[in-house]
């Protein structure tokens, strides 16, 4: 009987959390994009426009020395890169910008981070799928080779973004100085992340160490799902899962510490 009552409490708490997160997402859309003109459509038009702009630039520069289809390579690299980068940037100030909402007992710091993560995940994913459909219809890229690898890589990349989002959201409360380095970190890591290069381009001795970057594995999975056997993919799914799990647990722990800091202050 006790276990049933506890289970019902957990289910009730989960339902409350879902309602809070839904309300926070709607509030974030209105706050960020407003109610007029295109409004919430900007949630996926913004990443779509960015990806299209970079694709045009790379095609003008004729960056195809490695034999990859330029349009497809840019679409995969920049879309998957935006998935974790936007999550980090918008999660970083999620708590400080909405600290007044924490006076409501049902709103927790984790709700603020998860709501922004879900919004970014939906917007970037929608933009990626939309551009894939349009590009395929126009004959600019070939249909995906294997959707399974794309889905696995995409969700691992999203999970990585959530883990870092939780971590940086907590650090923004615990250490104010982190705010001065967040932009530099995202730009530097963007270069290292695998969004701009494939593992097979690297010398073997460098490639061995580069695979310790989990986002490279995730990007390689998505690229293999898109391109198939036109290149040799290098990835370690188990390592990426373990890395994301540790990162998420660390982020959750520090977020709990940050929440306690806010309550004390």
Backbone as CSV, one residue per row, in Angstrom:
resi,resn,N_x,N_y,N_z,CA_x,CA_y,CA_z,C_x,C_y,C_z
1,UNK,0.832,-1.210,0.000,0.000,0.000,0.000,0.860,1.251,0.000
2,UNK,1.929,1.186,0.788,2.842,2.330,0.872,3.476,2.625,-0.470
3,UNK,3.843,1.573,-1.209,4.484,1.776,-2.502,3.522,2.410,-3.487
4,UNK,2.258,2.021,-3.431,1.257,2.605,-4.334,1.083,4.089,-4.049
5,UNK,1.020,4.463,-2.781,0.862,5.867,-2.406,2.074,6.686,-2.860
6,UNK,3.260,6.123,-2.688,4.463,6.832,-3.125,4.480,7.011,-4.636
7,UNK,4.046,5.963,-5.348,3.998,6.043,-6.809,3.019,7.116,-7.259
8,UNK,1.870,7.207,-6.597,0.880,8.224,-6.942,1.418,9.630,-6.691
9,UNK,2.188,9.797,-5.615,2.804,11.093,-5.329,3.802,11.476,-6.408
10,UNK,4.578,10.482,-6.845,5.565,10.751,-7.898,4.870,11.156,-9.197
11,UNK,3.795,10.444,-9.538,3.051,10.754,-10.765,2.437,12.150,-10.679
12,UNK,1.881,12.477,-9.512,1.282,13.806,-9.324,2.341,14.896,-9.432
13,UNK,3.502,14.649,-8.838,4.591,15.621,-8.919,5.080,15.799,-10.338
14,UNK,5.132,14.691,-11.091,5.570,14.759,-12.491,4.585,15.571,-13.326
15,UNK,3.302,15.382,-13.079,2.284,16.136,-13.814,2.390,17.627,-13.529
16,UNK,2.628,17.977,-12.279,2.803,19.386,-11.923,4.021,19.963,-12.633
17,UNK,5.107,19.182,-12.648,6.333,19.631,-13.305,6.103,19.861,-14.790
18,UNK,5.362,18.970,-15.449,5.078,19.114,-16.872,4.248,20.369,-17.156
19,UNK,3.268,20.647,-16.281,2.452,21.853,-16.453,3.296,23.115,-16.276
20,UNK,4.192,23.087,-15.302,5.073,24.233,-15.059,5.990,24.454,-16.254
21,UNK,6.596,23.377,-16.758,7.512,23.490,-17.890,6.787,23.990,-19.132
22,UNK,5.580,23.490,-19.370,4.789,23.958,-20.520,4.508,25.453,-20.415
23,UNK,4.115,25.901,-19.224,3.852,27.325,-19.014,5.114,28.159,-19.216
24,UNK,6.251,27.645,-18.745,7.520,28.364,-18.900,7.927,28.460,-20.370
25,UNK,7.681,27.407,-21.133,8.008,27.433,-22.559,7.171,28.495,-23.276
26,UNK,5.878,28.518,-23.004,5.001,29.509,-23.628,5.415,30.922,-23.219
27,UNK,5.771,31.083,-21.956,6.218,32.394,-21.467,7.502,32.813,-22.162
28,UNK,8.421,31.870,-22.353,9.705,32.171,-23.000,9.497,32.561,-24.459
29,UNK,8.604,31.883,-25.149,8.326,32.208,-26.553,7.789,33.625,-26.676
30,UNK,6.817,33.972,-25.817,6.227,35.318,-25.869,7.254,36.381,-25.493
31,UNK,8.061,36.083,-24.455,9.065,37.047,-24.009,10.137,37.274,-25.067
32,UNK,10.563,36.193,-25.701,11.671,36.283,-26.648,11.237,36.800,-28.014
33,UNK,10.067,36.376,-28.486,9.661,36.692,-29.852,8.422,37.580,-29.948
34,UNK,7.699,37.764,-28.842,6.521,38.609,-28.859,5.302,37.924,-29.447
35,UNK,4.204,38.664,-29.441,2.939,38.130,-29.942,2.645,38.568,-31.369
36,UNK,3.349,39.576,-31.878,3.035,40.150,-33.178,3.861,39.500,-34.283
37,UNK,3.502,39.817,-35.532,4.202,39.348,-36.723,4.332,37.830,-36.712
38,UNK,5.570,37.325,-36.921,5.765,35.882,-37.021,5.733,35.190,-35.664
39,UNK,6.019,35.941,-34.616,5.934,35.394,-33.273,6.728,34.122,-33.080
40,UNK,6.042,33.038,-32.661,6.731,31.797,-32.308,7.402,31.131,-33.509
41,UNK,7.023,31.521,-34.749,7.658,30.921,-35.925,9.156,31.188,-35.956
42,UNK,9.584,32.270,-35.276,11.010,32.572,-35.230,11.791,31.502,-34.475
43,UNK,11.117,30.695,-33.683,11.825,29.668,-32.917,12.544,28.682,-33.830
44,UNK,11.988,28.439,-35.037,12.714,27.575,-35.971,13.201,28.318,-37.212
45,UNK,12.636,29.494,-37.496,13.133,30.281,-38.630,14.524,30.831,-38.348
46,UNK,14.791,31.186,-37.079,16.084,31.755,-36.717,17.231,30.777,-36.992
47,UNK,17.209,29.540,-36.465,18.288,28.599,-36.795,18.307,28.213,-38.266
48,UNK,17.135,28.184,-38.909,17.088,27.846,-40.332,17.806,28.907,-41.162
49,UNK,17.557,30.181,-40.861,18.195,31.272,-41.595,19.706,31.262,-41.386
50,UNK,20.146,30.966,-40.172,21.577,30.904,-39.896,22.235,29.801,-40.722
51,UNK,21.624,28.621,-40.749,22.178,27.493,-41.490,22.212,27.775,-42.983
52,UNK,21.151,28.385,-43.501,21.110,28.720,-44.924,22.214,29.706,-45.283
53,UNK,22.418,30.719,-44.418,23.466,31.708,-44.677,24.846,31.092,-44.738
54,UNK,25.147,30.209,-43.807,26.463,29.557,-43.792,26.610,28.630,-44.997
55,UNK,25.539,27.948,-45.379,25.577,27.055,-46.542,25.911,27.837,-47.806
56,UNK,25.276,28.986,-47.981,25.556,29.824,-49.151,27.010,30.270,-49.157
57,UNK,27.528,30.678,-47.995,28.908,31.135,-47.894,29.877,30.025,-48.264
58,UNK,29.658,28.827,-47.724,30.563,27.720,-48.018,30.513,27.327,-49.493
59,UNK,29.341,27.414,-50.097,29.241,27.105,-51.523,29.972,28.141,-52.368
60,UNK,29.887,29.416,-51.962,30.608,30.476,-52.682,32.111,30.245,-52.597
61,UNK,32.578,29.825,-51.403,34.010,29.558,-51.209,34.442,28.234,-51.828
62,UNK,33.450,27.427,-52.288,33.732,26.144,-52.928,34.584,25.243,-52.033
63,UNK,34.146,25.092,-50.781,34.887,24.304,-49.808,34.505,22.827,-49.952
64,UNK,35.112,22.165,-50.948,34.785,20.752,-51.173,36.015,19.901,-51.432
65,UNK,37.152,20.296,-50.861,38.391,19.577,-51.129,38.397,18.165,-50.559
66,UNK,37.502,17.892,-49.610,37.453,16.557,-49.013,36.400,15.669,-49.659
67,UNK,35.729,16.165,-50.684,34.787,15.337,-51.418,33.407,15.235,-50.817
68,UNK,33.136,15.946,-49.748,31.804,15.927,-49.140,30.866,16.837,-49.926
69,UNK,29.596,16.481,-50.034,28.612,17.423,-50.579,28.534,18.631,-49.637
70,UNK,28.859,19.804,-50.129,28.988,20.973,-49.261,27.692,21.271,-48.526
71,UNK,26.593,21.319,-49.266,25.319,21.706,-48.669,24.920,20.756,-47.541
72,UNK,25.037,19.462,-47.781,24.664,18.477,-46.766,25.609,18.530,-45.570
73,UNK,26.904,18.725,-45.843,27.882,18.766,-44.752,27.613,19.956,-43.831
74,UNK,27.359,21.113,-44.417,27.078,22.317,-43.627,25.762,22.157,-42.871
75,UNK,24.759,21.612,-43.528,23.455,21.421,-42.891,23.587,20.561,-41.634
76,UNK,24.322,19.465,-41.740,24.509,18.569,-40.592,25.364,19.230,-39.518
77,UNK,26.497,19.788,-39.931,27.441,20.344,-38.965,26.885,21.516,-38.172
78,UNK,26.302,22.466,-38.864,25.831,23.669,-38.173,24.525,23.431,-37.423
79,UNK,23.661,22.598,-37.968,22.413,22.311,-37.257,22.680,21.574,-35.956
80,UNK,23.527,20.549,-36.012,23.840,19.795,-34.794,24.646,20.642,-33.818
81,UNK,25.469,21.552,-34.339,26.225,22.449,-33.463,25.323,23.445,-32.747
82,UNK,24.336,23.957,-33.476,23.388,24.886,-32.852,22.598,24.203,-31.742
83,UNK,22.413,22.896,-31.859,21.612,22.155,-30.887,22.208,22.279,-29.485
84,UNK,23.528,22.085,-29.349,24.133,22.198,-28.018,24.488,23.648,-27.687
85,UNK,24.892,24.429,-28.684,25.332,25.797,-28.402,24.183,26.669,-27.915
86,UNK,23.041,26.610,-28.573,21.890,27.408,-28.144,21.413,26.990,-26.764
87,UNK,21.452,25.688,-26.497,21.020,25.206,-25.179,21.899,25.788,-24.084
88,UNK,23.208,25.796,-24.300,24.138,26.338,-23.300,23.896,27.827,-23.085
89,UNK,23.819,28.579,-24.179,23.692,30.031,-24.088,22.396,30.441,-23.383
90,UNK,21.287,29.805,-23.771,20.007,30.190,-23.190,19.791,29.606,-21.797
91,UNK,20.473,28.504,-21.484,20.356,27.931,-20.140,21.203,28.697,-19.134
92,UNK,22.260,29.329,-19.620,23.210,29.969,-18.719,22.555,31.009,-17.819
93,UNK,21.687,31.836,-18.403,21.029,32.876,-17.598,19.575,32.558,-17.305
94,UNK,19.212,31.284,-17.459,17.814,30.894,-17.243,17.362,31.179,-15.818
95,UNK,18.246,30.926,-14.859,17.867,31.107,-13.451,17.910,32.570,-13.053
96,UNK,19.015,33.232,-13.387,19.151,34.640,-12.985,18.094,35.532,-13.626
97,UNK,17.727,35.237,-14.874,16.743,36.064,-15.573,15.315,35.815,-15.086
98,UNK,15.098,34.664,-14.465,13.748,34.316,-14.019,13.715,33.996,-12.530
99,UNK,14.628,34.598,-11.781,14.742,34.268,-10.362,13.465,34.587,-9.592
100,UNK,12.732,35.609,-10.022,11.495,35.979,-9.328,10.462,34.863,-9.372
101,UNK,10.526,34.032,-10.427,9.562,32.941,-10.554,9.774,31.866,-9.496
102,UNK,10.981,31.825,-8.912,11.276,30.801,-7.911,10.532,31.044,-6.601
103,UNK,9.923,32.218,-6.461,9.111,32.469,-5.272,7.843,31.612,-5.280
104,UNK,7.460,31.130,-6.470,6.357,30.182,-6.549,6.895,28.799,-6.192
105,UNK,6.299,28.159,-5.244,6.832,26.899,-4.723,6.890,25.787,-5.760
106,UNK,6.034,25.868,-6.786,6.013,24.794,-7.786,7.099,24.958,-8.847
107,UNK,7.736,26.127,-8.890,8.780,26.392,-9.880,10.150,26.128,-9.265
108,UNK,10.922,25.264,-9.913,12.260,24.923,-9.454,13.284,25.343,-10.510
109,UNK,14.558,25.526,-10.112,15.592,25.884,-11.092,15.673,24.913,-12.262
110,UNK,15.493,23.619,-11.977,15.591,22.642,-13.061,14.479,22.845,-14.088
111,UNK,13.313,23.342,-13.645,12.219,23.615,-14.580,12.615,24.707,-15.572
112,UNK,13.314,25.722,-15.084,13.739,26.833,-15.936,14.717,26.365,-17.007
113,UNK,15.630,25.471,-16.619,16.626,24.971,-17.568,15.984,24.021,-18.573
114,UNK,15.185,23.082,-18.087,14.575,22.091,-18.982,13.626,22.754,-19.970
115,UNK,12.897,23.777,-19.532,11.975,24.459,-20.448,12.735,25.105,-21.600
116,UNK,13.870,25.715,-21.297,14.664,26.330,-22.366,15.312,25.269,-23.250
117,UNK,15.719,24.155,-22.642,16.287,23.063,-23.435,15.257,22.517,-24.417
118,UNK,14.049,22.268,-23.947,12.999,21.728,-24.811,12.686,22.698,-25.955
119,UNK,12.632,23.991,-25.638,12.353,24.989,-26.670,13.435,24.989,-27.734
120,UNK,14.703,24.953,-27.312,15.801,24.948,-28.281,15.836,23.642,-29.064
121,UNK,15.573,22.532,-28.389,15.568,21.244,-29.081,14.499,21.217,-30.170
122,UNK,13.302,21.672,-29.831,12.209,21.668,-30.806,12.480,22.621,-31.960
123,UNK,13.023,23.802,-31.649,13.247,24.799,-32.701,14.340,24.351,-33.672
124,UNK,15.485,23.894,-33.138,16.593,23.477,-34.010,16.234,22.203,-34.768
125,UNK,15.570,21.271,-34.104,15.172,20.025,-34.768,14.179,20.294,-35.887
126,UNK,13.207,21.163,-35.622,12.225,21.512,-36.649,12.904,22.172,-37.839
127,UNK,13.843,23.075,-37.561,14.565,23.746,-38.646,15.369,22.739,-39.459
128,UNK,16.013,21.795,-38.782,16.829,20.777,-39.464,15.962,19.896,-40.359
129,UNK,14.853,19.411,-39.831,13.954,18.553,-40.615,13.364,19.322,-41.788
130,UNK,12.955,20.567,-41.530,12.368,21.395,-42.584,13.370,21.615,-43.722
131,UNK,14.621,21.972,-43.372,15.630,22.207,-44.403,15.976,20.933,-45.150
132,UNK,16.014,19.800,-44.445,16.284,18.525,-45.115,15.224,18.239,-46.173
133,UNK,13.959,18.433,-45.807,12.857,18.173,-46.752,12.954,19.102,-47.962
134,UNK,13.201,20.387,-47.700,13.294,21.364,-48.795,14.490,21.070,-49.693
135,UNK,15.649,20.808,-49.096,16.858,20.541,-49.881,16.716,19.276,-50.723
136,UNK,16.094,18.246,-50.134,15.894,17.004,-50.879,14.925,17.249,-52.046
137,UNK,13.855,18.003,-51.790,12.871,18.299,-52.832,13.489,19.093,-53.982
138,UNK,14.433,19.980,-53.634,15.097,20.805,-54.660,16.276,20.083,-55.304
139,UNK,16.600,18.898,-54.813,17.714,18.145,-55.377,19.084,18.629,-54.923
140,UNK,19.122,19.418,-53.849,20.399,19.947,-53.360,21.163,18.916,-52.541
141,UNK,20.458,17.996,-51.899,21.094,16.916,-51.148,20.356,15.619,-51.439
142,UNK,21.025,14.510,-51.185,20.409,13.199,-51.363,19.611,12.822,-50.113
143,UNK,18.638,11.938,-50.246,17.904,11.455,-49.062,18.865,10.793,-48.082
144,UNK,18.532,10.791,-46.795,19.410,10.190,-45.790,19.715,8.727,-46.084
145,UNK,20.932,8.317,-45.751,21.366,6.930,-45.947,20.744,6.006,-44.913
146,UNK,20.705,6.449,-43.630,20.165,5.621,-42.555,19.651,6.533,-41.444
147,UNK,18.334,6.621,-41.301,17.736,7.515,-40.303,18.091,7.108,-38.874
148,UNK,18.343,5.823,-38.647,18.649,5.352,-37.300,19.877,6.060,-36.739
149,UNK,20.942,6.158,-37.527,22.164,6.811,-37.069,21.949,8.308,-36.857
150,UNK,21.130,8.913,-37.692,20.838,10.337,-37.525,20.117,10.572,-36.202
151,UNK,19.132,9.744,-35.907,18.350,9.907,-34.675,19.222,9.681,-33.445
152,UNK,20.045,8.628,-33.462,20.926,8.343,-32.323,21.901,9.501,-32.097
153,UNK,22.556,9.947,-33.160,23.512,11.043,-33.037,22.857,12.339,-32.600
154,UNK,21.652,12.599,-33.128,20.936,13.844,-32.802,20.554,13.881,-31.327
155,UNK,20.042,12.770,-30.806,19.620,12.743,-29.409,20.821,12.736,-28.455
156,UNK,21.925,12.122,-28.863,23.138,12.194,-28.044,23.657,13.625,-27.996
157,UNK,23.568,14.337,-29.119,23.997,15.736,-29.157,23.089,16.599,-28.285
158,UNK,21.778,16.334,-28.355,20.830,17.086,-27.524,21.075,16.810,-26.046
159,UNK,21.343,15.552,-25.702,21.611,15.180,-24.314,22.862,15.880,-23.802
160,UNK,23.890,15.959,-24.657,25.106,16.679,-24.295,24.790,18.147,-23.999
161,UNK,23.965,18.754,-24.842,23.581,20.150,-24.627,22.823,20.336,-23.324
162,UNK,21.939,19.381,-22.999,21.198,19.459,-21.741,22.141,19.354,-20.545
163,UNK,23.090,18.416,-20.611,24.054,18.261,-19.517,24.858,19.528,-19.287
164,UNK,25.370,20.113,-20.376,26.137,21.355,-20.242,25.239,22.509,-19.821
165,UNK,23.990,22.507,-20.281,23.056,23.555,-19.885,22.808,23.536,-18.385
166,UNK,22.603,22.345,-17.821,22.429,22.213,-16.376,23.672,22.676,-15.632
167,UNK,24.837,22.271,-16.150,26.099,22.624,-15.503,26.332,24.128,-15.490
168,UNK,26.171,24.770,-16.638,26.439,26.204,-16.722,25.367,27.032,-16.025
169,UNK,24.139,26.542,-16.004,23.094,27.246,-15.259,23.447,27.293,-13.783
170,UNK,23.965,26.173,-13.261,24.381,26.133,-11.857,25.605,27.010,-11.620
171,UNK,26.581,26.934,-12.515,27.806,27.725,-12.355,27.523,29.222,-12.419
172,UNK,26.496,29.607,-13.185,26.163,31.037,-13.287,25.733,31.599,-11.943
173,UNK,25.179,30.751,-11.073,24.760,31.175,-9.734,25.908,31.062,-8.744
174,UNK,26.691,29.990,-8.865,27.756,29.732,-7.892,28.973,30.618,-8.117
175,UNK,29.280,30.919,-9.386,30.475,31.705,-9.708,30.123,32.728,-10.791
176,UNK,29.977,33.983,-10.398,29.576,35.026,-11.352,30.606,35.237,-12.456
177,UNK,31.871,34.949,-12.155,32.931,35.184,-13.128,32.772,34.319,-14.372
178,UNK,32.046,33.203,-14.253,31.864,32.304,-15.398,31.185,33.026,-16.557
179,UNK,30.347,34.005,-16.242,29.638,34.745,-17.276,30.542,35.450,-18.262
180,UNK,31.772,35.751,-17.835,32.711,36.449,-18.716,33.360,35.508,-19.724
181,UNK,33.208,34.205,-19.521,33.903,33.247,-20.371,32.962,32.373,-21.208
182,UNK,31.652,32.505,-20.988,30.721,31.601,-21.646,30.757,31.741,-23.170
183,UNK,30.798,32.979,-23.681,30.826,33.183,-25.120,32.111,32.638,-25.733
184,UNK,33.233,32.920,-25.071,34.522,32.420,-25.570,34.530,30.890,-25.586
185,UNK,33.969,30.284,-24.543,33.934,28.826,-24.474,33.140,28.243,-25.631
186,UNK,31.957,28.800,-25.909,31.120,28.248,-26.972,31.785,28.391,-28.341
187,UNK,32.494,29.500,-28.577,33.165,29.683,-29.861,34.335,28.719,-30.019
188,UNK,35.134,28.587,-28.967,36.290,27.692,-29.032,35.842,26.243,-29.165
189,UNK,34.844,25.871,-28.359,34.388,24.486,-28.418,33.704,24.191,-29.743
190,UNK,33.071,25.198,-30.339,32.457,25.012,-31.659,33.501,24.523,-32.663
191,UNK,34.685,25.111,-32.603,35.763,24.725,-33.515,36.216,23.294,-33.253
192,UNK,36.274,22.919,-31.975,36.765,21.590,-31.601,35.695,20.508,-31.685
193,UNK,34.430,20.898,-31.707,33.323,19.969,-31.481,33.118,18.933,-32.570
194,UNK,33.607,19.195,-33.770,33.363,18.278,-34.880,32.319,18.788,-35.850
195,UNK,31.791,19.982,-35.599,30.804,20.558,-36.511,31.435,20.988,-37.834
196,UNK,32.734,21.338,-37.786,33.396,21.899,-38.961,34.351,20.930,-39.649
197,UNK,34.483,19.730,-39.122,35.417,18.768,-39.712,34.941,17.348,-39.443
198,UNK,35.447,16.421,-40.234,35.170,14.997,-40.024,36.407,14.344,-39.429
199,UNK,36.224,13.285,-38.671,37.337,12.621,-37.987,38.349,12.055,-38.975
200,UNK,37.892,11.616,-40.137,38.807,11.004,-41.093,39.770,12.016,-41.714
201,UNK,39.472,13.311,-41.584,40.378,14.331,-42.094,41.634,14.461,-41.230
202,UNK,41.567,14.008,-40.007,42.656,14.211,-39.054,43.720,13.123,-39.186
203,UNK,44.971,13.455,-38.890,46.016,12.426,-38.828,45.666,11.401,-37.755
204,UNK,46.026,10.134,-37.954,45.644,9.078,-36.998,46.015,9.367,-35.555
205,UNK,47.198,9.952,-35.320,47.619,10.209,-33.935,46.763,11.293,-33.275
206,UNK,46.296,12.257,-34.069,45.421,13.307,-33.537,43.989,12.784,-33.417
207,UNK,43.559,11.974,-34.383,42.204,11.428,-34.371,41.959,10.599,-33.111
208,UNK,42.953,9.877,-32.672,42.823,9.029,-31.491,42.391,9.833,-30.273
209,UNK,42.956,11.030,-30.129,42.625,11.873,-28.976,41.381,12.725,-29.228
210,UNK,41.125,13.054,-30.484,39.969,13.896,-30.791,38.652,13.185,-30.465
211,UNK,38.669,11.852,-30.489,37.449,11.106,-30.206,37.063,11.152,-28.729
212,UNK,37.917,11.755,-27.889,37.524,12.004,-26.502,36.534,13.165,-26.413
213,UNK,36.382,13.903,-27.516,35.374,14.970,-27.582,34.047,14.318,-27.959
214,UNK,33.084,14.224,-27.048,31.860,13.461,-27.332,31.051,13.996,-28.499
215,UNK,31.092,15.296,-28.728,30.312,15.863,-29.827,30.826,15.411,-31.191
216,UNK,32.105,15.035,-31.269,32.636,14.518,-32.534,31.984,13.180,-32.861
217,UNK,31.862,12.323,-31.857,31.153,11.050,-32.051,29.723,11.298,-32.520
218,UNK,29.034,12.216,-31.861,27.641,12.500,-32.209,27.515,13.016,-33.634
219,UNK,28.413,13.930,-34.004,28.385,14.483,-35.362,28.711,13.413,-36.403
220,UNK,29.645,12.526,-36.078,30.013,11.446,-37.000,28.822,10.511,-37.235
221,UNK,28.051,10.239,-36.184,26.871,9.388,-36.330,25.847,10.030,-37.270
222,UNK,25.611,11.331,-37.074,24.646,12.031,-37.928,25.139,12.070,-39.364
223,UNK,26.423,12.340,-39.547,26.986,12.397,-40.900,26.894,11.036,-41.591
224,UNK,27.179,9.967,-40.842,27.086,8.640,-41.449,25.645,8.349,-41.845
225,UNK,24.698,8.744,-41.022,23.296,8.554,-41.361,22.879,9.333,-42.595
226,UNK,23.533,10.466,-42.833,23.224,11.283,-44.005,23.964,10.811,-45.251
227,UNK,25.283,10.544,-45.109,26.131,10.295,-46.282,26.356,8.826,-46.602
228,UNK,26.318,7.968,-45.586,26.597,6.565,-45.826,28.077,6.289,-45.979
229,UNK,28.418,5.466,-46.944,29.792,4.972,-47.069,30.702,5.845,-47.919
230,UNK,30.326,7.098,-48.160,31.231,7.951,-48.947,32.397,8.436,-48.094
231,UNK,32.350,8.167,-46.766,33.479,8.488,-45.896,33.540,7.432,-44.797
232,UNK,34.644,7.422,-44.040,34.820,6.464,-42.954,34.479,7.138,-41.640
233,UNK,33.388,6.733,-40.988,33.010,7.361,-39.714,33.800,6.773,-38.549
234,UNK,34.064,7.618,-37.566,34.732,7.178,-36.337,33.865,7.644,-35.166
235,UNK,33.441,6.699,-34.347,32.580,7.067,-33.221,32.653,6.008,-32.133
236,UNK,32.249,6.425,-30.927,32.196,5.541,-29.765,30.928,5.887,-28.992
237,UNK,29.842,5.178,-29.293,28.545,5.490,-28.695,28.571,5.302,-27.183
238,UNK,29.216,4.232,-26.714,29.263,3.957,-25.268,29.947,5.097,-24.523
239,UNK,31.037,5.602,-25.080,31.752,6.715,-24.439,30.875,7.958,-24.382
240,UNK,30.166,8.245,-25.469,29.308,9.425,-25.510,28.187,9.318,-24.476
241,UNK,27.604,8.128,-24.333,26.529,7.922,-23.357,27.050,8.119,-21.938
242,UNK,28.193,7.511,-21.624,28.767,7.628,-20.276,29.138,9.083,-19.983
243,UNK,29.739,9.757,-20.946,30.121,11.159,-20.766,28.884,12.014,-20.480
244,UNK,27.835,11.832,-21.275,26.606,12.611,-21.075,25.967,12.310,-19.724
245,UNK,26.015,11.051,-19.315,25.422,10.663,-18.034,26.155,11.337,-16.875
246,UNK,27.482,11.284,-16.906,28.283,11.916,-15.854,28.063,13.422,-15.849
247,UNK,28.039,14.013,-17.038,27.834,15.458,-17.160,26.471,15.866,-16.606
248,UNK,25.448,15.079,-16.900,24.098,15.377,-16.422,24.005,15.264,-14.901
249,UNK,24.580,14.195,-14.346,24.546,14.004,-12.895,25.299,15.130,-12.178
250,UNK,26.442,15.526,-12.744,27.200,16.631,-12.159,26.394,17.926,-12.232
251,UNK,25.749,18.167,-13.383,24.929,19.366,-13.536,23.771,19.394,-12.569
252,UNK,23.107,18.245,-12.376,21.986,18.163,-11.435,22.440,18.421,-10.004
253,UNK,23.598,17.864,-9.643,24.116,18.066,-8.285,24.439,19.539,-8.038
254,UNK,25.148,20.161,-8.975,25.516,21.564,-8.809,24.281,22.469,-8.851
255,UNK,23.270,22.071,-9.612,22.038,22.860,-9.657,21.322,22.799,-8.312
256,UNK,21.405,21.662,-7.655,20.826,21.530,-6.316,21.570,22.424,-5.320
257,UNK,22.899,22.455,-5.443,23.708,23.326,-4.584,23.375,24.787,-4.851
258,UNK,23.219,25.141,-6.138,22.895,26.522,-6.499,21.525,26.918,-5.960
259,UNK,20.567,25.993,-6.004,19.233,26.260,-5.472,19.303,26.547,-3.978
260,UNK,20.111,25.781,-3.275,20.281,26.012,-1.835,20.918,27.382,-1.595
261,UNK,21.875,27.780,-2.439,22.521,29.081,-2.330,21.492,30.200,-2.488
262,UNK,20.577,30.037,-3.451,19.558,31.055,-3.669,18.610,31.151,-2.472
263,UNK,18.269,29.998,-1.888,17.362,30.008,-0.730,18.014,30.673,0.469
264,UNK,19.335,30.466,0.656,20.053,31.078,1.771,20.142,32.583,1.577
265,UNK,20.440,32.997,0.336,20.553,34.431,0.060,19.201,35.122,0.173
